[in-house]
PDB file of C-alpha atoms and ligand atoms in Angstrom:
ATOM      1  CA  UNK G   1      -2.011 -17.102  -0.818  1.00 97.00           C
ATOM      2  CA  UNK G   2       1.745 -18.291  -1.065  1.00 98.00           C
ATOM      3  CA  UNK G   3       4.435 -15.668  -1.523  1.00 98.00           C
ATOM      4  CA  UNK G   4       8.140 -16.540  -2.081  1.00 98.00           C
ATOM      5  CA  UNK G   5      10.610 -14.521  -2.165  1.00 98.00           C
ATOM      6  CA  UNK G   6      14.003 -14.967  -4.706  1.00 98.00           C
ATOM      7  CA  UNK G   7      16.896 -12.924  -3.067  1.00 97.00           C
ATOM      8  CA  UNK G   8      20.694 -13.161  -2.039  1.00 96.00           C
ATOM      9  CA  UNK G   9      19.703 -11.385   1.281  1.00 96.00           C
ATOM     10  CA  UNK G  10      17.151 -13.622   3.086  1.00 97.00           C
ATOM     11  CA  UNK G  11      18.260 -12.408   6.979  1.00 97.00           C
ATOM     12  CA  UNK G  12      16.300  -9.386   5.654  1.00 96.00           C
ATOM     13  CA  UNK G  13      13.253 -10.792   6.420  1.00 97.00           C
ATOM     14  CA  UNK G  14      12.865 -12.061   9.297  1.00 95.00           C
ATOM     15  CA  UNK G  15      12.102  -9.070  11.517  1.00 95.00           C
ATOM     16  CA  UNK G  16       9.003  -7.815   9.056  1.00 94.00           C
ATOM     17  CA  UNK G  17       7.662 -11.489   9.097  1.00 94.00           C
ATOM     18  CA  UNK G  18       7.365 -11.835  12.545  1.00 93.00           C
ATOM     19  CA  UNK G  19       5.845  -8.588  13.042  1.00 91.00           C
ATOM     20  CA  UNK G  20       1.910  -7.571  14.342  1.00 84.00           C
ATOM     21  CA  UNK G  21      -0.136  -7.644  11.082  1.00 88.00           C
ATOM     22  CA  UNK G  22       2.074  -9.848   8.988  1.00 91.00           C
ATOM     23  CA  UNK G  23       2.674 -12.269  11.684  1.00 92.00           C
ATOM     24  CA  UNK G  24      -1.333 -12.460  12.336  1.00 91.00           C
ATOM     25  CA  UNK G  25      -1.553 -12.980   8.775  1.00 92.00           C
ATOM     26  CA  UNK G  26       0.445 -15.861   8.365  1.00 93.00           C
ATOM     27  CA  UNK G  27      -0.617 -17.374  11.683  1.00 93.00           C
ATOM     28  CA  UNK G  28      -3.948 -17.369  10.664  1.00 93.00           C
ATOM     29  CA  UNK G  29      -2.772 -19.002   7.442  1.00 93.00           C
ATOM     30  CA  UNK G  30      -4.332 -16.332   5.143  1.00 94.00           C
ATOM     31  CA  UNK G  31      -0.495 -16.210   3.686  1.00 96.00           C
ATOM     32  CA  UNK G  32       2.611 -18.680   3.623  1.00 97.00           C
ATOM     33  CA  UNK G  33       5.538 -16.916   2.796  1.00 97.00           C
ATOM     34  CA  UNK G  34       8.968 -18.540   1.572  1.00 98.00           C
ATOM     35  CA  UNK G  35      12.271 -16.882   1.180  1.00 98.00           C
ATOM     36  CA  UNK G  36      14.549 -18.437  -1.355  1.00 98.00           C
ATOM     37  CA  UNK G  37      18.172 -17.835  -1.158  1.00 98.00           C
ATOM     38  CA  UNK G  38      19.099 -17.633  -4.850  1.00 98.00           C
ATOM     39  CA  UNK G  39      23.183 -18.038  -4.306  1.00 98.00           C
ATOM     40  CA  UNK G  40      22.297 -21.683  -3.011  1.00 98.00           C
ATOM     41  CA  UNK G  41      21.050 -22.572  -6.612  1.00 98.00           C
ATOM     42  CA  UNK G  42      24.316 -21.414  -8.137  1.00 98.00           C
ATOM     43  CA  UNK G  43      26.374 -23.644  -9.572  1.00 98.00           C
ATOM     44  CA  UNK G  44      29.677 -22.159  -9.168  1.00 96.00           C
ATOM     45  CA  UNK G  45      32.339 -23.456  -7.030  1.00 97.00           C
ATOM     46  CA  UNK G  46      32.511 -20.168  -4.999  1.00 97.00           C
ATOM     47  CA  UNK G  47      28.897 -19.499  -5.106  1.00 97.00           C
ATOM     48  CA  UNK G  48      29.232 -16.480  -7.575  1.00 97.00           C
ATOM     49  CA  UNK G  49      25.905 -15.220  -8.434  1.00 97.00           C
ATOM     50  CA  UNK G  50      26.801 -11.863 -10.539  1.00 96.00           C
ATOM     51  CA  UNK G  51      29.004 -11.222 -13.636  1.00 96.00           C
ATOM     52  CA  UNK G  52      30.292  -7.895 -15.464  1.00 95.00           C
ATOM     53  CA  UNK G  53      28.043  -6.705 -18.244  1.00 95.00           C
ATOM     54  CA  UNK G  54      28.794  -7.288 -21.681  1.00 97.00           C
ATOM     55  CA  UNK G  55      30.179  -4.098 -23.544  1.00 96.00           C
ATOM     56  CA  UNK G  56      31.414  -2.604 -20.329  1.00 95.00           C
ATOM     57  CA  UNK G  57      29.579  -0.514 -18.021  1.00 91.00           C
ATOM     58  CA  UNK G  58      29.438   0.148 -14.173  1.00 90.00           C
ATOM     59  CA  UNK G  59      28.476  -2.496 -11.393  1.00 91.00           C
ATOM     60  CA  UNK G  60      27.234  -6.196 -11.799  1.00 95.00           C
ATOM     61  CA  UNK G  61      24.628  -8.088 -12.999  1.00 95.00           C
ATOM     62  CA  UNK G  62      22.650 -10.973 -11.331  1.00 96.00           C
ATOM     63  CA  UNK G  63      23.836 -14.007 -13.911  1.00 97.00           C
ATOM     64  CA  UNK G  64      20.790 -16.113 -15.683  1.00 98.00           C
ATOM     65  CA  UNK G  65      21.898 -19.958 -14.413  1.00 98.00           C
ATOM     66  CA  UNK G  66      21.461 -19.041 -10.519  1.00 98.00           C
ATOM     67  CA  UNK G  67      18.410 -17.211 -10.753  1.00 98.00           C
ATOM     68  CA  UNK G  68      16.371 -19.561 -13.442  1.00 98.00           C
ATOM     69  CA  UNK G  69      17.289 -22.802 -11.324  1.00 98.00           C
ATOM     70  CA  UNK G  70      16.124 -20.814  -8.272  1.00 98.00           C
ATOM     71  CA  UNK G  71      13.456 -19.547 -10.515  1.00 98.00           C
ATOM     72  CA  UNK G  72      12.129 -23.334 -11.620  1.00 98.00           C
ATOM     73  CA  UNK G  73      12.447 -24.754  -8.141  1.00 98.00           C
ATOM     74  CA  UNK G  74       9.908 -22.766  -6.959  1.00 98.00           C
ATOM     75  CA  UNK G  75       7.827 -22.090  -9.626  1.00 98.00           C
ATOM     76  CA  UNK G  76       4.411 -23.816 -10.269  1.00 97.00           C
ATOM     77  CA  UNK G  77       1.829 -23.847 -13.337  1.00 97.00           C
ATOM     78  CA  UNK G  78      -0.159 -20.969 -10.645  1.00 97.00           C
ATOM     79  CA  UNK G  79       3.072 -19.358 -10.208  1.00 98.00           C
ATOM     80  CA  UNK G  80       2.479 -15.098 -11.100  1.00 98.00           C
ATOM     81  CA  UNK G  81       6.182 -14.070 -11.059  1.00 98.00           C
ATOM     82  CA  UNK G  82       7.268 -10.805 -10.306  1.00 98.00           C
ATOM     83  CA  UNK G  83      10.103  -8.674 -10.769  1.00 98.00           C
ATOM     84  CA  UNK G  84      11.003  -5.621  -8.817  1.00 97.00           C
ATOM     85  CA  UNK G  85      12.879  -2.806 -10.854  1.00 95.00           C
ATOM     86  CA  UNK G  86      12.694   0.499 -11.703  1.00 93.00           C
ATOM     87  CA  UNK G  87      11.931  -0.001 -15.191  1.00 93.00           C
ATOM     88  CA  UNK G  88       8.257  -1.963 -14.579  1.00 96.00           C
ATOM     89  CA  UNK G  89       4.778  -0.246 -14.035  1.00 96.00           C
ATOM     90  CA  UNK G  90       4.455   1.422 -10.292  1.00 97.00           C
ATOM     91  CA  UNK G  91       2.496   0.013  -7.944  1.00 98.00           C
ATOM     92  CA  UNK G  92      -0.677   1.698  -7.218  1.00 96.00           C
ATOM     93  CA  UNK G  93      -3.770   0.148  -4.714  1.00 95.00           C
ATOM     94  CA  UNK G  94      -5.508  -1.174  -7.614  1.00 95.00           C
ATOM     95  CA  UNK G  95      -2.709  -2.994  -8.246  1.00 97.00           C
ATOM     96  CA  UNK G  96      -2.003  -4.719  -5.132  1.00 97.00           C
ATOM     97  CA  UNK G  97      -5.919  -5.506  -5.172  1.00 96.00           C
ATOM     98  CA  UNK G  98      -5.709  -7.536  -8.175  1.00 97.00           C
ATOM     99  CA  UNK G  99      -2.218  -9.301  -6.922  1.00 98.00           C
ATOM    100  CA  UNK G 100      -4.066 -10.142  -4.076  1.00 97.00           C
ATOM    101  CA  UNK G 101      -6.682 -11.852  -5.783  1.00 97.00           C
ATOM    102  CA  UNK G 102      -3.651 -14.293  -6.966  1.00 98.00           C
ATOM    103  CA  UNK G 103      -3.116 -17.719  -5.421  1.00 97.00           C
ATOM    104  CA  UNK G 104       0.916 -18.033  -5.639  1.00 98.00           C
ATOM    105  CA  UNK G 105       3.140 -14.849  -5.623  1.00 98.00           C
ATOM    106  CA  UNK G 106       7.194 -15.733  -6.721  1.00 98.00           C
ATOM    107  CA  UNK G 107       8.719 -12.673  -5.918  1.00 98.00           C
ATOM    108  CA  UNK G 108      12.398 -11.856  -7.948  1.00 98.00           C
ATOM    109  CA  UNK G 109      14.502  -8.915  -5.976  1.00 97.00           C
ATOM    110  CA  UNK G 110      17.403  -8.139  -8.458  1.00 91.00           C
ATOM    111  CA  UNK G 111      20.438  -6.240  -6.799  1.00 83.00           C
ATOM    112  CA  UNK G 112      23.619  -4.759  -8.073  1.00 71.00           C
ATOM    113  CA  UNK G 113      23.410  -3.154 -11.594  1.00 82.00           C
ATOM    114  CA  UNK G 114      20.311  -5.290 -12.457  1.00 90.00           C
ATOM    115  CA  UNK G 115      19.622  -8.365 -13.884  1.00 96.00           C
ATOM    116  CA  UNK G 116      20.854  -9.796 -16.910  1.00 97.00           C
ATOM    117  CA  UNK G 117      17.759  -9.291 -19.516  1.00 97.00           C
ATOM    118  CA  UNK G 118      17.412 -12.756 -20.369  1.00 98.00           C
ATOM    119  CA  UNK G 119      15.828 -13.376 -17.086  1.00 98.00           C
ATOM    120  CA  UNK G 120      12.639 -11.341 -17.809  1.00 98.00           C
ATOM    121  CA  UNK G 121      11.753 -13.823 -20.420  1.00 98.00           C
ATOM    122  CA  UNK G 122      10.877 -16.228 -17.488  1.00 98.00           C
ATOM    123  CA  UNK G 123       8.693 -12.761 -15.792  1.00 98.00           C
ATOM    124  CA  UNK G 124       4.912 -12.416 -15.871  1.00 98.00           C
ATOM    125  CA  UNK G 125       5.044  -8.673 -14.317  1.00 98.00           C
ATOM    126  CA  UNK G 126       7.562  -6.491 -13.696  1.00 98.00           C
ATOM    127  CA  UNK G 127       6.515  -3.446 -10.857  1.00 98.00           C
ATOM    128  CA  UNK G 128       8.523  -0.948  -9.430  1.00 97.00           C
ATOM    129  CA  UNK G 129       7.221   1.258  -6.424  1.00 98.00           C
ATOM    130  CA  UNK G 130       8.196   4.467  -7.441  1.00 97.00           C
ATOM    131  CA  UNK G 131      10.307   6.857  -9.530  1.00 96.00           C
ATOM    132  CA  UNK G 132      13.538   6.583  -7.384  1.00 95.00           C
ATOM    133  CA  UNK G 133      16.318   3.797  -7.867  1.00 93.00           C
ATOM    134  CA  UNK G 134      16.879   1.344  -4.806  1.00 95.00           C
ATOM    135  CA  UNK G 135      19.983  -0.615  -3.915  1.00 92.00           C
ATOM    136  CA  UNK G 136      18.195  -3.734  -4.729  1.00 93.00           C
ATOM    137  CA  UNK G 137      14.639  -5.247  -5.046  1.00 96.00           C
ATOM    138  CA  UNK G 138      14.335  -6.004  -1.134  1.00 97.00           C
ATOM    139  CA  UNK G 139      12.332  -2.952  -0.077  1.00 97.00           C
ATOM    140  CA  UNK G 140      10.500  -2.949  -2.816  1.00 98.00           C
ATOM    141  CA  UNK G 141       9.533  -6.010  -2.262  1.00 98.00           C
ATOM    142  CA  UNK G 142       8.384  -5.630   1.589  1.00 97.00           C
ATOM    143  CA  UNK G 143       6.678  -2.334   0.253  1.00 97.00           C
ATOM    144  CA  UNK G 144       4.818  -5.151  -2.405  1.00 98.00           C
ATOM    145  CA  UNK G 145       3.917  -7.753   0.055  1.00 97.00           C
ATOM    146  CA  UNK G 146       2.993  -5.216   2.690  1.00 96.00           C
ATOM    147  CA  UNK G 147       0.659  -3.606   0.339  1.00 97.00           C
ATOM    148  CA  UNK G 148      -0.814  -7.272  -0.798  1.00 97.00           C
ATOM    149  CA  UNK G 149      -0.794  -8.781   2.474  1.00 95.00           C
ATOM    150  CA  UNK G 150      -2.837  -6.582   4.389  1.00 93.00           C
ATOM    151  CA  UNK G 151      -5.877  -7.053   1.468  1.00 94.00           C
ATOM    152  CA  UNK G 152      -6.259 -10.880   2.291  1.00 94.00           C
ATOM    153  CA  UNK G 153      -8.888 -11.865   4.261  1.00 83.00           C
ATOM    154  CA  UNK G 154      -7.782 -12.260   8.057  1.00 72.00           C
ATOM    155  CA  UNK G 155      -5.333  -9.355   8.163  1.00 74.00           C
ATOM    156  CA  UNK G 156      -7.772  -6.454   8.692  1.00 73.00           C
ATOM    157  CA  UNK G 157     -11.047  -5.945   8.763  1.00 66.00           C
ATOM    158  CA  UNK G 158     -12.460  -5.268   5.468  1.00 66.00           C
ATOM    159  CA  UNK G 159     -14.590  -2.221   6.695  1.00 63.00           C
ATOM    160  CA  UNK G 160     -11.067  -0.763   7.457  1.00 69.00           C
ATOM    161  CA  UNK G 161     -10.477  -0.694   3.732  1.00 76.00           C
ATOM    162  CA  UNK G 162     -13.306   1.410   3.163  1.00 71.00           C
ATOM    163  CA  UNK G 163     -12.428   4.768   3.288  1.00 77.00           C
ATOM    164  CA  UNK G 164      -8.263   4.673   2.911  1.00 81.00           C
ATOM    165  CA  UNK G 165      -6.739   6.467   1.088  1.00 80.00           C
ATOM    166  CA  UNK G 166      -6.872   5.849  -2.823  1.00 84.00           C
ATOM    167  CA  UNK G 167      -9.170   2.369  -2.407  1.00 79.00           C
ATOM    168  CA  UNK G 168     -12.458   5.242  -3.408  1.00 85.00           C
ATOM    169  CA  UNK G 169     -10.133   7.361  -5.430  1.00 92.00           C
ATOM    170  CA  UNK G 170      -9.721   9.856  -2.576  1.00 96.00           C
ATOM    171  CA  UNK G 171      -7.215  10.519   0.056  1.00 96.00           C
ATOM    172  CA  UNK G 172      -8.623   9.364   3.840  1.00 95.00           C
ATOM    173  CA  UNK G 173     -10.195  11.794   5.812  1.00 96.00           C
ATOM    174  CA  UNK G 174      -8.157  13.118   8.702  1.00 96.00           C
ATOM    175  CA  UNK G 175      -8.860  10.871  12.109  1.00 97.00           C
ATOM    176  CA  UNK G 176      -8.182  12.300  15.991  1.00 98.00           C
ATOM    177  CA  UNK G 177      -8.110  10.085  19.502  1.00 97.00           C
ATOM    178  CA  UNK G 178      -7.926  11.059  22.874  1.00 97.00           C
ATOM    179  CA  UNK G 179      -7.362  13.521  24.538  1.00 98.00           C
ATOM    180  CA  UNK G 180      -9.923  15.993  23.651  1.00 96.00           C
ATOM    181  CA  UNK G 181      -7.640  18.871  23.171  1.00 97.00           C
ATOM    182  CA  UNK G 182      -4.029  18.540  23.152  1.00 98.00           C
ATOM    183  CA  UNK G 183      -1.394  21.851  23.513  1.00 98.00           C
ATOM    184  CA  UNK G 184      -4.572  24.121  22.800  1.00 98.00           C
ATOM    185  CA  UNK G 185      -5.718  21.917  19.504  1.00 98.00           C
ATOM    186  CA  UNK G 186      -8.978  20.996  19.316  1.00 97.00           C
ATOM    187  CA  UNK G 187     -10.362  17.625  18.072  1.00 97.00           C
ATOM    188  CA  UNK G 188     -13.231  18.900  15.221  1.00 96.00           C
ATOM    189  CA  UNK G 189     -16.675  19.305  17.457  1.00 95.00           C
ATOM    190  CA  UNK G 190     -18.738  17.414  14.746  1.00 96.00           C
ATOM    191  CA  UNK G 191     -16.766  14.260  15.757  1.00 96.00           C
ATOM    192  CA  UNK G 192     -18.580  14.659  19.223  1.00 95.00           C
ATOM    193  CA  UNK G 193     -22.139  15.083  17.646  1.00 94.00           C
ATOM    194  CA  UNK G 194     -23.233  11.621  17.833  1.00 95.00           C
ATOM    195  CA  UNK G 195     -24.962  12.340  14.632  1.00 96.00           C
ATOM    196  CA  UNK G 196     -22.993   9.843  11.674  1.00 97.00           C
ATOM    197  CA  UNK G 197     -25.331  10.907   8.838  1.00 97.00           C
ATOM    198  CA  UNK G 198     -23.257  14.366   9.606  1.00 97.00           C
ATOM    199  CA  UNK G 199     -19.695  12.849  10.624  1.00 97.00           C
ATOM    200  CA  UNK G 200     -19.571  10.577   7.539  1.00 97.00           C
ATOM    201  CA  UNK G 201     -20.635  14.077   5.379  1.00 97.00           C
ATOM    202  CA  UNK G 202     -17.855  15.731   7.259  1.00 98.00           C
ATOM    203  CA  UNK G 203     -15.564  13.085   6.974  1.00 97.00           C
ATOM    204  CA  UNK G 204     -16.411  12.903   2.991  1.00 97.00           C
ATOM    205  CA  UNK G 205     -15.953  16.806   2.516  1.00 98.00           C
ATOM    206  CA  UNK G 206     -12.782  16.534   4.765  1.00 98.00           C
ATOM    207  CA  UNK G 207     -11.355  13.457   2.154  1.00 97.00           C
ATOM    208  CA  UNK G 208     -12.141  16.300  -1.269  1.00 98.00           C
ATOM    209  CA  UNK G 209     -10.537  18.957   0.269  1.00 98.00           C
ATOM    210  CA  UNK G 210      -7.534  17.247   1.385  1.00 97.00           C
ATOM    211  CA  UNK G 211      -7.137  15.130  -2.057  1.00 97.00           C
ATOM    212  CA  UNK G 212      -8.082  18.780  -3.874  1.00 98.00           C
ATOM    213  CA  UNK G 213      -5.498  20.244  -2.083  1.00 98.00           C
ATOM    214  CA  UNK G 214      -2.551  17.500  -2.123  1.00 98.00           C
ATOM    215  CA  UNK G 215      -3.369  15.452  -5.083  1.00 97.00           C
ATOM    216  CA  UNK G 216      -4.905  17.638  -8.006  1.00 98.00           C
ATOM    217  CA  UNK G 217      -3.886  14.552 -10.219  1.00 96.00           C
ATOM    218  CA  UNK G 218      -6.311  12.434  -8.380  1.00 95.00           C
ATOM    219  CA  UNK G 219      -9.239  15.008  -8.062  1.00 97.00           C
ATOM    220  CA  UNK G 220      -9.040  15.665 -11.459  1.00 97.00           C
ATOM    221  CA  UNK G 221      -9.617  11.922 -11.812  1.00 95.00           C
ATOM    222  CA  UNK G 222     -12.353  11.607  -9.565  1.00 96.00           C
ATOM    223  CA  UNK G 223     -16.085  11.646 -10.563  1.00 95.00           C
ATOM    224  CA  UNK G 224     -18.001  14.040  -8.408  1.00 96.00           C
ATOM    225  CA  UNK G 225     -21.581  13.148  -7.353  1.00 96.00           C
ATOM    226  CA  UNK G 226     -24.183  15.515  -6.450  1.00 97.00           C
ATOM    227  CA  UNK G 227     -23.168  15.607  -3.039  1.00 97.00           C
ATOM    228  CA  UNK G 228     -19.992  15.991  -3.335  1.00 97.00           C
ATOM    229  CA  UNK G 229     -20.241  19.102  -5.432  1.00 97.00           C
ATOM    230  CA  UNK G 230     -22.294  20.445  -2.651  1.00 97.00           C
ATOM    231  CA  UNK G 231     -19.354  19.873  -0.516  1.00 98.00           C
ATOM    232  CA  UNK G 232     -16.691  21.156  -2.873  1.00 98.00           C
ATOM    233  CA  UNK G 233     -18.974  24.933  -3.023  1.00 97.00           C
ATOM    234  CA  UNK G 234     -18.547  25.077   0.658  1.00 98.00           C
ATOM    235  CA  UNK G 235     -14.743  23.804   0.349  1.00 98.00           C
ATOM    236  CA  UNK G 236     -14.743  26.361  -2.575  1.00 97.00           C
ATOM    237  CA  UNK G 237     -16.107  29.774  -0.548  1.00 97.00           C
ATOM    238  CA  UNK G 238     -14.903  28.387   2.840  1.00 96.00           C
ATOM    239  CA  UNK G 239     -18.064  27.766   4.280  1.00 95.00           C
ATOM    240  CA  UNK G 240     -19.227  25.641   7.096  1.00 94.00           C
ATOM    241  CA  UNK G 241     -22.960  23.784   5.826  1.00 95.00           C
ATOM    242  CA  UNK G 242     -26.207  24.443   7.943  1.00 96.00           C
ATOM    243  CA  UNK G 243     -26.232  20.585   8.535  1.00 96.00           C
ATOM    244  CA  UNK G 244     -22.589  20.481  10.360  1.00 95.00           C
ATOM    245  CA  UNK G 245     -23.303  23.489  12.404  1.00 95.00           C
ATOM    246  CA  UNK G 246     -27.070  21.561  13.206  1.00 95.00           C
ATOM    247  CA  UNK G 247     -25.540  18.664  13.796  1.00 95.00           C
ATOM    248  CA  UNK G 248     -22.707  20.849  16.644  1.00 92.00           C
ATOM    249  CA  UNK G 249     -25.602  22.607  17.813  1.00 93.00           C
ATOM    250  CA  UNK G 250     -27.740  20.149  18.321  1.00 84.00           C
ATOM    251  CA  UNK G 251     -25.200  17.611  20.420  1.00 77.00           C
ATOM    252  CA  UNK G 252     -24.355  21.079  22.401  1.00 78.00           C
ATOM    253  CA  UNK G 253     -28.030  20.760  23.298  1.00 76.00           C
ATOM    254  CA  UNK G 254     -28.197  17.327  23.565  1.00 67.00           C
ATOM    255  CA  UNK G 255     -25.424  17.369  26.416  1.00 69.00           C
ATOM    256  CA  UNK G 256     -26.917  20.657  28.460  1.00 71.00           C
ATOM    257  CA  UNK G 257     -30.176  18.813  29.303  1.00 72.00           C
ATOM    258  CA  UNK G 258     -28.285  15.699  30.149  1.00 68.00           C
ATOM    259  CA  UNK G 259     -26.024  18.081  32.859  1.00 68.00           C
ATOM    260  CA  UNK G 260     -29.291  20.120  33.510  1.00 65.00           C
TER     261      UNK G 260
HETATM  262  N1  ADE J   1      14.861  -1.795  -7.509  1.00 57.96           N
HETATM  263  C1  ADE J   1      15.577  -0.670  -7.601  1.00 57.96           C
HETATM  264  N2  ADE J   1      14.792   0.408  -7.672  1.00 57.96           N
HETATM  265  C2  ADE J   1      13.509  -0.046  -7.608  1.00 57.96           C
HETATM  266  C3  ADE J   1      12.239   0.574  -7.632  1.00 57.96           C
HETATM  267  N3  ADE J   1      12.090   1.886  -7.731  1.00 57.96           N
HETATM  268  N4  ADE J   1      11.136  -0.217  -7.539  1.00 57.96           N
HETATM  269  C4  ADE J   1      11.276  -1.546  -7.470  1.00 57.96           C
HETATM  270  N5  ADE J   1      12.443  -2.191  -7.441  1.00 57.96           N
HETATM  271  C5  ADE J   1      13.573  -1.445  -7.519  1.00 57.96           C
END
């Protein structure tokens, strides 16, 4: 995939592109990316890029000649161009899954007031990452790639995908690491059991209650199976199931005749 970027603030790059999963990304050539400096397009004699509105109004607006020649130069007939503002549909998983599916990415990051409306005659998309106005399209735009990037093949594995949040309409299951205990917590026995029938159960009951709990919008979404309304009665009554407390029991067994 090829990703270019259209912005007046290219030096804001440069750390996130050279950094761990990016950086393998792009060494491994699963992604090029390209930042364009839109003032060098402009064709004023001081480099001007932004103009006052028409009909008054606060701030300034990114002009149409300096962004459309920036625009064209880097455009091709497999060119999906973006642009980042807070009017455009938010960006969910699903869709940096299908971005990532595309072959060229041109990125537009508007700053100042905006953009002068024109310019979104020459936009496939427009995507904004959330209900909150930024200083420009920047972030939003690492926010985009980051989200895109690490779906190609040869930044993660894809098992790692699996079970994160939102890709199965669920929030991930909480995850623990050494040590065992930690200031009198307790990593959840089950994890222990060596039994992964009953850790991926746990893990899935785990992943309902949490998304029950913090995202009622997507639970209410979600299609139960018959499992998982099992699950939800114990989640429901606050119950631990016979097959976790087998599954504790039986790896507390398990390691007594090892020690004995
Ligand atoms: N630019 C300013 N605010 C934005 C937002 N919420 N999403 C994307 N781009 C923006």
């Amino acid at each position: 995939m090829k990703i270019t970027i259209l912005t007046l603030f290219p030096e804001f790059y440069e750390s996130y592109l050279n950094t761990s999963i990016i950086k393998r990304a792009i060494s491994k050539n699963s992604v090029e990316v390209h930042i364009c400096n839109i003032r060098d397009y402009s064709l004023d004699k001081t480099k001007r890029v932004d103009d006052i509105p028409f009909g008054g109004g606060n701030g300034m607006l990114l002009k149409c000649q300096p962004v459309l020649d920036a625009l064209r130069a880097v455009k091709t007939e497999n060119s999906k161009v973006i642009y980042l503002g807070p009017t455009g549909k938010t960006l969910h998983q699903s869709v940096a899954r299908t971005l990532s599916k595309e072959e060229d990415l041109v990125i537009l990051c508007g700053h100042y007031e905006g953009i002068d409306q024109r310019i979104l005659d020459y936009v496939d998309e427009v995507i904004s990452i959330g209900d909150y106005i930024l200083t420009g399209g920047e972030v939003a735009s690492l926010v985009l790639m980051d989200s895109v990037i690490r779906l190609l093949d040869g930044a993660i594995t894809e098992s790692s995908h699996l079970d994160e949040s939102f890709e199965n309409g669920l929030l991930e299951y909480p995850q623990y690491t050494q040590p065992r205990v930690f200031e009198g917590k307790e990593v959840p026995p089950i994890l222990f059991s060596g039994n992964h029938q009953a850790i991926d159960k746990w893990r899935r009951k785990e992943s309902l209650k949490l998304t029950k709990e913090k995202r009622p919008d997507l639970f209410e979404k979600y299609s139960l199976t018959k499992q998982d309304k099992k699950l939800l009665d114990e989640i429901e009554n606050n119950k631990v199931g016979k097959w976790e407390e087998r599954a504790i029991e039986g790896a507390k067994k398990f390691t007594k005749n090892k020690e004995a």
